[in-house]
mmCIF file of C-alpha atoms in Angstrom:
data_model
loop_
_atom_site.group_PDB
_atom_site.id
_atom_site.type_symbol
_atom_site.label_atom_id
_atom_site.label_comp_id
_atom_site.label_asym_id
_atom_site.label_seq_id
_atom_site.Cartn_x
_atom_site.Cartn_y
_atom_site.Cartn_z
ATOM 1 C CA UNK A 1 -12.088 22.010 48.439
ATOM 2 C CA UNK A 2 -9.465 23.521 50.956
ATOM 3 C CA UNK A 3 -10.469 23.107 54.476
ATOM 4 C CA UNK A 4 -8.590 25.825 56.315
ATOM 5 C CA UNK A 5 -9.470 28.498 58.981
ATOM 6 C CA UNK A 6 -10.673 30.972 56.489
ATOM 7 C CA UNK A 7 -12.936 28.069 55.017
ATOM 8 C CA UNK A 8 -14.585 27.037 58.235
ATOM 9 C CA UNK A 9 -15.092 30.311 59.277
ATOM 10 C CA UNK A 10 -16.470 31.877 56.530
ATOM 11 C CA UNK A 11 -18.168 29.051 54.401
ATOM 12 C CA UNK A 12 -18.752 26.249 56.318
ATOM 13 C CA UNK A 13 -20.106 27.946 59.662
ATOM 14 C CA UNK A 14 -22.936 30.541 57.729
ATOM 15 C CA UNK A 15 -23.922 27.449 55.719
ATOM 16 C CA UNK A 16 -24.375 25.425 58.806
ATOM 17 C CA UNK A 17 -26.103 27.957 60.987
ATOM 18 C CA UNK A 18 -28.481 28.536 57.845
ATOM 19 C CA UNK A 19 -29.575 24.566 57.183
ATOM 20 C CA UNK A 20 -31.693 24.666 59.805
ATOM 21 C CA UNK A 21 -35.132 24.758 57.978
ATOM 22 C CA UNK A 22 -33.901 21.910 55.879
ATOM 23 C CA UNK A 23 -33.204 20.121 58.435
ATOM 24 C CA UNK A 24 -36.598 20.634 59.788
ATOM 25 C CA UNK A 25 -38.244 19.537 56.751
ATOM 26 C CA UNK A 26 -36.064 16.801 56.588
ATOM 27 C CA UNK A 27 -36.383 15.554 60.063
ATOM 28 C CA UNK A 28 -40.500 16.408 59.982
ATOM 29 C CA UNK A 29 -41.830 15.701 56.908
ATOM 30 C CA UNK A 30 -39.127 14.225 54.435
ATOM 31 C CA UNK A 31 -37.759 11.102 56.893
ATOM 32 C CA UNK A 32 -41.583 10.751 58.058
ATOM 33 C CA UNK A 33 -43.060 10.220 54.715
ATOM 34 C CA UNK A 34 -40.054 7.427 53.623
ATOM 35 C CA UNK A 35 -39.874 6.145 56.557
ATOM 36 C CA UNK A 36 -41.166 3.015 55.271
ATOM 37 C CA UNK A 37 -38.868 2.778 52.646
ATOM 38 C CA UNK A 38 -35.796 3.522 54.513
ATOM 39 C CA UNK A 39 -36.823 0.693 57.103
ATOM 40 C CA UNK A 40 -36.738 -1.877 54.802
ATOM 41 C CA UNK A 41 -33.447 -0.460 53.999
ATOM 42 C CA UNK A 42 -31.456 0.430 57.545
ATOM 43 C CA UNK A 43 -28.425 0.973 56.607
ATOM 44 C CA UNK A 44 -28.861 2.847 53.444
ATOM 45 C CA UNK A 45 -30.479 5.261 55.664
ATOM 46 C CA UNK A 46 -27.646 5.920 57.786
ATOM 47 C CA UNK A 47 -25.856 6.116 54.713
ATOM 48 C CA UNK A 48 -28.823 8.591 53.153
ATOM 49 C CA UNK A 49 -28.944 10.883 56.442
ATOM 50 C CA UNK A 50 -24.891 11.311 56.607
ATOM 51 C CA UNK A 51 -25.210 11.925 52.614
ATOM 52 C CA UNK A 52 -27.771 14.271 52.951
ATOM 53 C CA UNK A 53 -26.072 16.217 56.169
ATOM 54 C CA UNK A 54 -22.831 16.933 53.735
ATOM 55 C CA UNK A 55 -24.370 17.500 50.293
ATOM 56 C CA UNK A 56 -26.773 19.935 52.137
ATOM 57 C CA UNK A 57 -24.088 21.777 53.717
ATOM 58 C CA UNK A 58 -21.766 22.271 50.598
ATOM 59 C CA UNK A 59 -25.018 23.374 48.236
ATOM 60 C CA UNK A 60 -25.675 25.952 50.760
ATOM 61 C CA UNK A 61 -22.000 26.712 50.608
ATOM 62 C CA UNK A 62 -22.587 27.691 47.526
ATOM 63 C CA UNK A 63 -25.707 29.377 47.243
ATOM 64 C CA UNK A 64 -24.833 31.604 50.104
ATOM 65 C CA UNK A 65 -21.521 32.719 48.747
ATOM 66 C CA UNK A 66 -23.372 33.748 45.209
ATOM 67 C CA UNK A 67 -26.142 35.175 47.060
ATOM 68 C CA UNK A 68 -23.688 37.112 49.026
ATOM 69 C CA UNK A 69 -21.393 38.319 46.086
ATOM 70 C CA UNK A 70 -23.496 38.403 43.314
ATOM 71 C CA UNK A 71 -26.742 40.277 44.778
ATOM 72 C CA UNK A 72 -25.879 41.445 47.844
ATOM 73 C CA UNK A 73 -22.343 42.796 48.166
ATOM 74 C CA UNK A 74 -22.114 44.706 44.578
ATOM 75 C CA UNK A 75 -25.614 45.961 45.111
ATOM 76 C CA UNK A 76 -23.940 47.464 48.327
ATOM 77 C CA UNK A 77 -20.040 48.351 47.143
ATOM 78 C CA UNK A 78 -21.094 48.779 43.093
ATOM 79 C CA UNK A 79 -18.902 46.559 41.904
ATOM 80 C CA UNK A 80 -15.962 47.128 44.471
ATOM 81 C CA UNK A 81 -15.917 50.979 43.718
ATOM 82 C CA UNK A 82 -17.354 51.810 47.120
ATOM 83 C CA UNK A 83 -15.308 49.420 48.734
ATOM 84 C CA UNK A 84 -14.681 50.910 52.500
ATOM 85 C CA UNK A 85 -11.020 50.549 51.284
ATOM 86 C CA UNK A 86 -11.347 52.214 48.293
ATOM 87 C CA UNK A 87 -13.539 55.173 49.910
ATOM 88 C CA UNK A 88 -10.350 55.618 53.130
ATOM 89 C CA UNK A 89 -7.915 56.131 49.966
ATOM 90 C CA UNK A 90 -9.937 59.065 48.002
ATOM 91 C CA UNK A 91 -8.363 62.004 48.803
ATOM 92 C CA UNK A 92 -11.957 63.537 49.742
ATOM 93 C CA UNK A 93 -12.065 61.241 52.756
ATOM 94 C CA UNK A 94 -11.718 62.141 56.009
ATOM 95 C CA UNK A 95 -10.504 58.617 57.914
ATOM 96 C CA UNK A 96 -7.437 58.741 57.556
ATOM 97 C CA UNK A 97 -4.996 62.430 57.715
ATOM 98 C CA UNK A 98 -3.770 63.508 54.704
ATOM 99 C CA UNK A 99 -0.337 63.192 55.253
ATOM 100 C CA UNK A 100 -1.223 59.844 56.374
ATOM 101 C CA UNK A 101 -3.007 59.328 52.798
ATOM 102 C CA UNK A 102 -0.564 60.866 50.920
ATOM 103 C CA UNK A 103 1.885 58.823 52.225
ATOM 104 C CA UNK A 104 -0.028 55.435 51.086
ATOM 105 C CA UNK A 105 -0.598 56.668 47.292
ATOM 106 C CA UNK A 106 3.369 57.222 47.549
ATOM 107 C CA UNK A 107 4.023 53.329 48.471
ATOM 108 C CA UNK A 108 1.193 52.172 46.177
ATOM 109 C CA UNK A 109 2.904 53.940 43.346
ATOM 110 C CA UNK A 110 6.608 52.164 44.777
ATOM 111 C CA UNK A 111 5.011 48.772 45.194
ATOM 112 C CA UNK A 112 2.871 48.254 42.233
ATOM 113 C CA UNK A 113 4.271 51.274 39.750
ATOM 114 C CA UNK A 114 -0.150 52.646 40.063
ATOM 115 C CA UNK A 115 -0.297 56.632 40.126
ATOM 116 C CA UNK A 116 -3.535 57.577 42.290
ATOM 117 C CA UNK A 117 -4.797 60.655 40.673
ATOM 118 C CA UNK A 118 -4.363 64.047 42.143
ATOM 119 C CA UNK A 119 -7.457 65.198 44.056
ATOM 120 C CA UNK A 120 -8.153 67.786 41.127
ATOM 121 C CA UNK A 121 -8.305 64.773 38.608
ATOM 122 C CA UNK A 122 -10.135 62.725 41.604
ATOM 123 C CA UNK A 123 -12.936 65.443 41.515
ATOM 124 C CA UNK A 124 -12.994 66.038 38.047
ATOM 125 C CA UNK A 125 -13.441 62.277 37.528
ATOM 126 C CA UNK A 126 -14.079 60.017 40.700
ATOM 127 C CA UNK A 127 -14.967 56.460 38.922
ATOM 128 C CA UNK A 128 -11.344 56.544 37.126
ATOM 129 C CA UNK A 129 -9.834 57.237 40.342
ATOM 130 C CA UNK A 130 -11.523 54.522 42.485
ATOM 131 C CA UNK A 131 -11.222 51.999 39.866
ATOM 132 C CA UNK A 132 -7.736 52.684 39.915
ATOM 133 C CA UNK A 133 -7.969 52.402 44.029
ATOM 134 C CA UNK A 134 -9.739 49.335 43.516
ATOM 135 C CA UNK A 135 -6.821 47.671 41.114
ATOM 136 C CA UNK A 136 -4.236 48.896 43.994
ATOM 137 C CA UNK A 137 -6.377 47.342 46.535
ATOM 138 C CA UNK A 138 -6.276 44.065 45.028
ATOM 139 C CA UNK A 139 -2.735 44.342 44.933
ATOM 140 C CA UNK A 140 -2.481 45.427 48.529
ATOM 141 C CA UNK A 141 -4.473 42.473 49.510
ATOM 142 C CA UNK A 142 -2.239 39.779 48.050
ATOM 143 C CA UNK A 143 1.118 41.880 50.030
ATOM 144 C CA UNK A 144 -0.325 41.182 53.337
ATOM 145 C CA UNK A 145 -2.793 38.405 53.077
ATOM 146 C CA UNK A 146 -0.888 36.366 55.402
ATOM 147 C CA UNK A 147 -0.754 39.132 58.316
ATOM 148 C CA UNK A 148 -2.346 37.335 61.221
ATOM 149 C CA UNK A 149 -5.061 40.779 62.162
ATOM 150 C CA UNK A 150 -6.009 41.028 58.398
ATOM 151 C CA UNK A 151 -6.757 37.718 58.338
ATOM 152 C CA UNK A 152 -8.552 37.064 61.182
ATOM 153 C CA UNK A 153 -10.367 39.953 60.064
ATOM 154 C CA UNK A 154 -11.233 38.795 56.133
ATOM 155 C CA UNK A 155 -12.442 35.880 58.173
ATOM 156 C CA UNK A 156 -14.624 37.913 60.136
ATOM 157 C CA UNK A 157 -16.211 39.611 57.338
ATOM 158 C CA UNK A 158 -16.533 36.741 54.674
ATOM 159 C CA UNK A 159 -18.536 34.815 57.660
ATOM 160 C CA UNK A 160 -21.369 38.202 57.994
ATOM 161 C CA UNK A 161 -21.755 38.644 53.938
ATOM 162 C CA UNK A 162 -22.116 35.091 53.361
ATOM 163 C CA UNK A 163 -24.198 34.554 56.762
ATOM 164 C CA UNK A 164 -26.255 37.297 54.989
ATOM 165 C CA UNK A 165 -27.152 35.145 51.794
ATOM 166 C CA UNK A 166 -27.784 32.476 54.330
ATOM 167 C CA UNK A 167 -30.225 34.231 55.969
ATOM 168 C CA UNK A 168 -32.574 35.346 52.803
ATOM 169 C CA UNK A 169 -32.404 31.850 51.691
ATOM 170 C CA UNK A 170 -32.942 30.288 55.102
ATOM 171 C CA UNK A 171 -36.077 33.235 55.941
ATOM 172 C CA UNK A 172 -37.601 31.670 52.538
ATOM 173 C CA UNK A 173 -37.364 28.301 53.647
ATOM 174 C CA UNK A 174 -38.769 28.762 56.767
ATOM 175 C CA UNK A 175 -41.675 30.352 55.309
ATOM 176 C CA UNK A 176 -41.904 27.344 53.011
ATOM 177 C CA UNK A 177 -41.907 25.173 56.233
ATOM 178 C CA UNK A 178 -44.570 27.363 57.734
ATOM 179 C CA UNK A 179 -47.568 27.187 54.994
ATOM 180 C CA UNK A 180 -46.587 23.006 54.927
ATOM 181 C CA UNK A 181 -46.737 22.605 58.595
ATOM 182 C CA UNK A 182 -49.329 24.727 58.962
ATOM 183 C CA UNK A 183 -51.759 24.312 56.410
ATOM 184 C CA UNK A 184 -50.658 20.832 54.292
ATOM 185 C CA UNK A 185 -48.918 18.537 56.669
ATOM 186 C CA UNK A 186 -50.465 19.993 60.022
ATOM 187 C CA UNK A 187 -47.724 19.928 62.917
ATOM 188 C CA UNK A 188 -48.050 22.105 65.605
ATOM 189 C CA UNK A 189 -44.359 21.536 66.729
ATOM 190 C CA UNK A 190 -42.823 21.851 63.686
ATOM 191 C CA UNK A 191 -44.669 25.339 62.676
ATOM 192 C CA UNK A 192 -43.681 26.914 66.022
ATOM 193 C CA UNK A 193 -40.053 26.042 65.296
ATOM 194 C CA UNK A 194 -40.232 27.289 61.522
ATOM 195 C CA UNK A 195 -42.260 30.309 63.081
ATOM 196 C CA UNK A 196 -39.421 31.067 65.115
ATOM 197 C CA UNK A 197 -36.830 30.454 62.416
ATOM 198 C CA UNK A 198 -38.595 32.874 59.971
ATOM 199 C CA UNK A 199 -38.354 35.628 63.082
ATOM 200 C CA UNK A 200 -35.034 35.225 63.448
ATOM 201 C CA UNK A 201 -33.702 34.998 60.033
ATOM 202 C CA UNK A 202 -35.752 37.534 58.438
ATOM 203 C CA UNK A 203 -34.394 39.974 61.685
ATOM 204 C CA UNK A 204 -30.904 39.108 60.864
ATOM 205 C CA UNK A 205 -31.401 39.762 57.003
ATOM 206 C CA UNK A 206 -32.825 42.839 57.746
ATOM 207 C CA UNK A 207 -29.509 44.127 59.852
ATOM 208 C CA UNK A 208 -27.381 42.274 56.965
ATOM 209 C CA UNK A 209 -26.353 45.634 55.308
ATOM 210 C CA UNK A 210 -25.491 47.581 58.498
ATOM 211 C CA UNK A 211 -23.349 44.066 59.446
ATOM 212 C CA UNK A 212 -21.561 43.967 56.447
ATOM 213 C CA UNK A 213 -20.883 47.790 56.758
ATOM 214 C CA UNK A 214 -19.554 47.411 60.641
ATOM 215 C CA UNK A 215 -17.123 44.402 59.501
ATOM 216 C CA UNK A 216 -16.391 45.742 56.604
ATOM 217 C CA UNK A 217 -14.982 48.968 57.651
ATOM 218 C CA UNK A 218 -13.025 47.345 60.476
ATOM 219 C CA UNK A 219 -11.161 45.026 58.005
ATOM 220 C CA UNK A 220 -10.496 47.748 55.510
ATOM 221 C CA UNK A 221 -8.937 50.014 58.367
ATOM 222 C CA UNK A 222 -6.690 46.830 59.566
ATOM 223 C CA UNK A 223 -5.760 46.142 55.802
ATOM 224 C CA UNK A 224 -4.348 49.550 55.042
ATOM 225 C CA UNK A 225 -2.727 49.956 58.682
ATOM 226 C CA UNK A 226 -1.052 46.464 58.225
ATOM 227 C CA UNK A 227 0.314 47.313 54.756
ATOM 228 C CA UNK A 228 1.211 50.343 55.734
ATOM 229 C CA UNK A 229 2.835 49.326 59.339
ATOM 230 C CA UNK A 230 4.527 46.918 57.481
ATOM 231 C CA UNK A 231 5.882 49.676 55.309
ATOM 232 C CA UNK A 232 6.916 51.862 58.442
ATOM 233 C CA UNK A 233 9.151 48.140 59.716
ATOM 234 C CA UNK A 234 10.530 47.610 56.318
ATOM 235 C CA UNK A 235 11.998 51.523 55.884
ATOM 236 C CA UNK A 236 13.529 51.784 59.865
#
């Protein structure tokens, strides 16, 4: 896997920041009850622990990132069609002027050959139109993915929707960590900790929605004024 600034930022950091209840169950209960074994064994452990640090990390990599995409973001955006981007390039919508509008269907249809749909067709039919939105956006994407803004910005947001599959998954395991060092393997220190944990990601997954929303909106606005600035440079 490709370790760059979008990687760290987006995968690596929400997967680390939601480990810690593992962690706690490994440090409290898992290294506790082998700790016999791994004595006889010192090395291996070091071995074990650095193993377990890494594999850890890139499973939650994963599960976060499907979490995110798979549940969480098309539940929100249907499937892209509600997109923030797609919604600033419907005729209908009111962030952008018209004329400014207008003029990005015009370079959409000189860059990539797409006609948007008139705003009569747009009303008559508004699911051809944004899919036809999303397709351009896709294409706008890959035109200015390098810009420095947009992708600090992609950064920004692919960190808050995967840090929001991080947190349902980390809110779960702190529960888990609750009922076993509460009730099965009783340790006062331990449950206060998970207590906490469970507070704090369950808040966060709570506000993941409105998150998503803030970032989201922020990098679709710098997307479309990137493309479009770089439009304005190119035609001086």
């Amino acid at each position: 896997m490709k370790f760059d600034i979008y990687s760290l930022t987006a995968r690596v950091l929400p997967a680390f920041l939601s480990s810690v209840p593992f962690f706690l169950l490994n440090y409290f209960l898992l290294n506790p009850l082998m700790g016999d074994f791994w004595g006889e064994l010192l090395a291996l452990k070091i071995v074990s622990n650095i193993t377990f640090s890494f594999a850890l990390l890139f499973l939650l990599m994963q599960i976060d990132r499907i979490i995110s995409k798979e549940f969480i973001e098309k539940n929100i955006y249907k499937n892209e069609l509600y997109f923030p981007t797609t919604n600033f390039l419907l005729h209908l919508d009111k962030t952008f002027s018209s004329d400014f509008t207008r003029k990005i269907h015009q370079k959409i249809k000189k860059d990539f050959g797409l006609n948007i749909p008139s705003a009569t067709s747009e009303s008559m039919d508004n699911d051809h139109s944004r899919q036809l939105i999303c397709e351009s956006v896709s294409l706008i994407r890959s035109r200015v993915e390098k810009g420095n803004l947009v992708g600090q910005h992609n950064a920004e947001y692919g960190f808050i929707r995967n840090l929001a599959g991080g947190n349902i998954l980390a809110a779960l395991a702190s529960l888990i960590n609750v009922i076993v060092f509460g009730f099965i393997y009783p340790n006062q220190l331990a449950f206060w900790i998970s207590c906490a944990t469970l507070f704090i990601y369950s808040l966060l997954a709570l506000f993941s929605k409105k998150m998503i929303d803030a970032v989201g909106y922020r990098y679709a606005k710098v997307l479309i004024q990137e493309y479009m600035g770089n439009y304005e440079s190119t035609n001086k």
